[in-house]
Structures are given as structure tokens and as C-alpha cells.
CSV table of C-alpha atoms in Angstrom, one decimal:
chain,number,residue,atom,x,y,z
T,10,MET,CA,106.6,37.9,128.7
T,11,GLN,CA,107.8,40.3,126.0
T,12,VAL,CA,108.2,44.1,125.9
T,13,ILE,CA,106.7,45.6,122.7
T,14,SER,CA,107.4,49.2,121.8
T,15,TYR,CA,105.4,51.5,119.6
T,16,GLU,CA,106.6,55.0,118.5
T,17,LEU,CA,104.2,57.9,118.0
T,18,LYS,CA,105.6,60.5,115.6
T,19,ASP,CA,104.5,64.1,115.5
T,20,TRP,CA,102.0,63.7,118.4
T,21,GLU,CA,99.9,66.7,119.2
T,22,TYR,CA,98.5,67.5,122.7
T,23,ARG,CA,96.1,70.0,124.4
T,24,GLU,CA,95.6,70.1,128.1
T,25,PRO,CA,92.3,68.6,129.2
T,26,GLU,CA,90.0,70.4,131.6
T,27,VAL,CA,87.2,68.6,133.4
T,28,TYR,CA,84.1,70.6,134.5
T,29,VAL,CA,80.5,70.0,135.6
T,30,ASP,CA,77.9,71.2,133.0
T,31,GLU,CA,74.5,72.7,133.7
T,32,ASN,CA,73.0,69.2,134.1
T,33,GLY,CA,75.5,68.2,136.8
T,34,GLU,CA,77.4,65.9,134.4
T,35,LEU,CA,81.2,65.8,134.1
T,36,GLN,CA,82.5,67.0,130.7
T,37,VAL,CA,85.9,67.4,129.2
T,38,ARG,CA,87.2,70.3,127.1
T,39,TYR,CA,90.6,71.0,125.8
T,40,ILE,CA,92.3,74.3,126.6
T,41,GLY,CA,95.5,76.2,125.7
T,42,GLU,CA,97.6,76.0,122.7
T,43,LEU,CA,98.3,72.9,120.7
T,44,LYS,CA,101.6,71.4,121.8
T,45,LYS,CA,103.7,69.2,119.5
T,46,ILE,CA,105.3,66.3,121.3
T,47,GLY,CA,107.4,63.6,119.7
T,48,PRO,CA,108.6,61.3,118.9
T,49,ILE,CA,107.5,59.4,122.0
T,50,THR,CA,107.9,55.7,122.5
T,51,LEU,CA,105.3,53.6,124.4
T,52,LEU,CA,106.3,50.3,126.0
T,53,TYR,CA,103.9,47.5,126.6
T,54,ARG,CA,104.6,44.3,128.6
T,55,VAL,CA,102.7,41.4,127.0
T,56,GLY,CA,102.3,37.8,127.9
T,57,PHE,CA,101.3,35.0,125.4
T,58,ASP,CA,100.1,31.5,125.9
T,59,GLU,CA,101.4,28.4,124.0
T,60,SER,CA,99.2,29.2,121.0
T,61,GLY,CA,100.3,32.8,120.7
T,62,LYS,CA,97.2,34.4,122.1
T,63,VAL,CA,97.7,37.4,124.4
T,64,VAL,CA,97.0,36.4,128.0
T,65,HIS,CA,98.4,39.4,130.0
T,66,LEU,CA,98.8,43.1,129.2
């Protein structure tokens, strides 16, 4: 098992809003002002088999 990190630089984000459209289907729209977040580091726990293939995320 290994922990792998990945850094996102200058990430931008808008708040999602879920609503039901006129056909009764769920839709997503993004509201509000664009927010700049970052840098942000994501951590992943990954397992490998003997041949180096990913077997667990």
C-alpha cells in the first residue's frame, strides 16, 4: 500500500445547485461567484500486485 499525492494549483470552484427540471429530471447548475482555491493536495491510498498493477484504490 502506498499513499500518492497530487497537487492542484489555481483551482477554481462554483457552488453546485441541484434542481428538478420541467421533465422531472435532476439537473445541476453552478451558482455564485467563481472562487479560487489552491493549492490543494489530494491524497490517494493505492495498492499494487507483484507485477505493479493497481489492485486497490
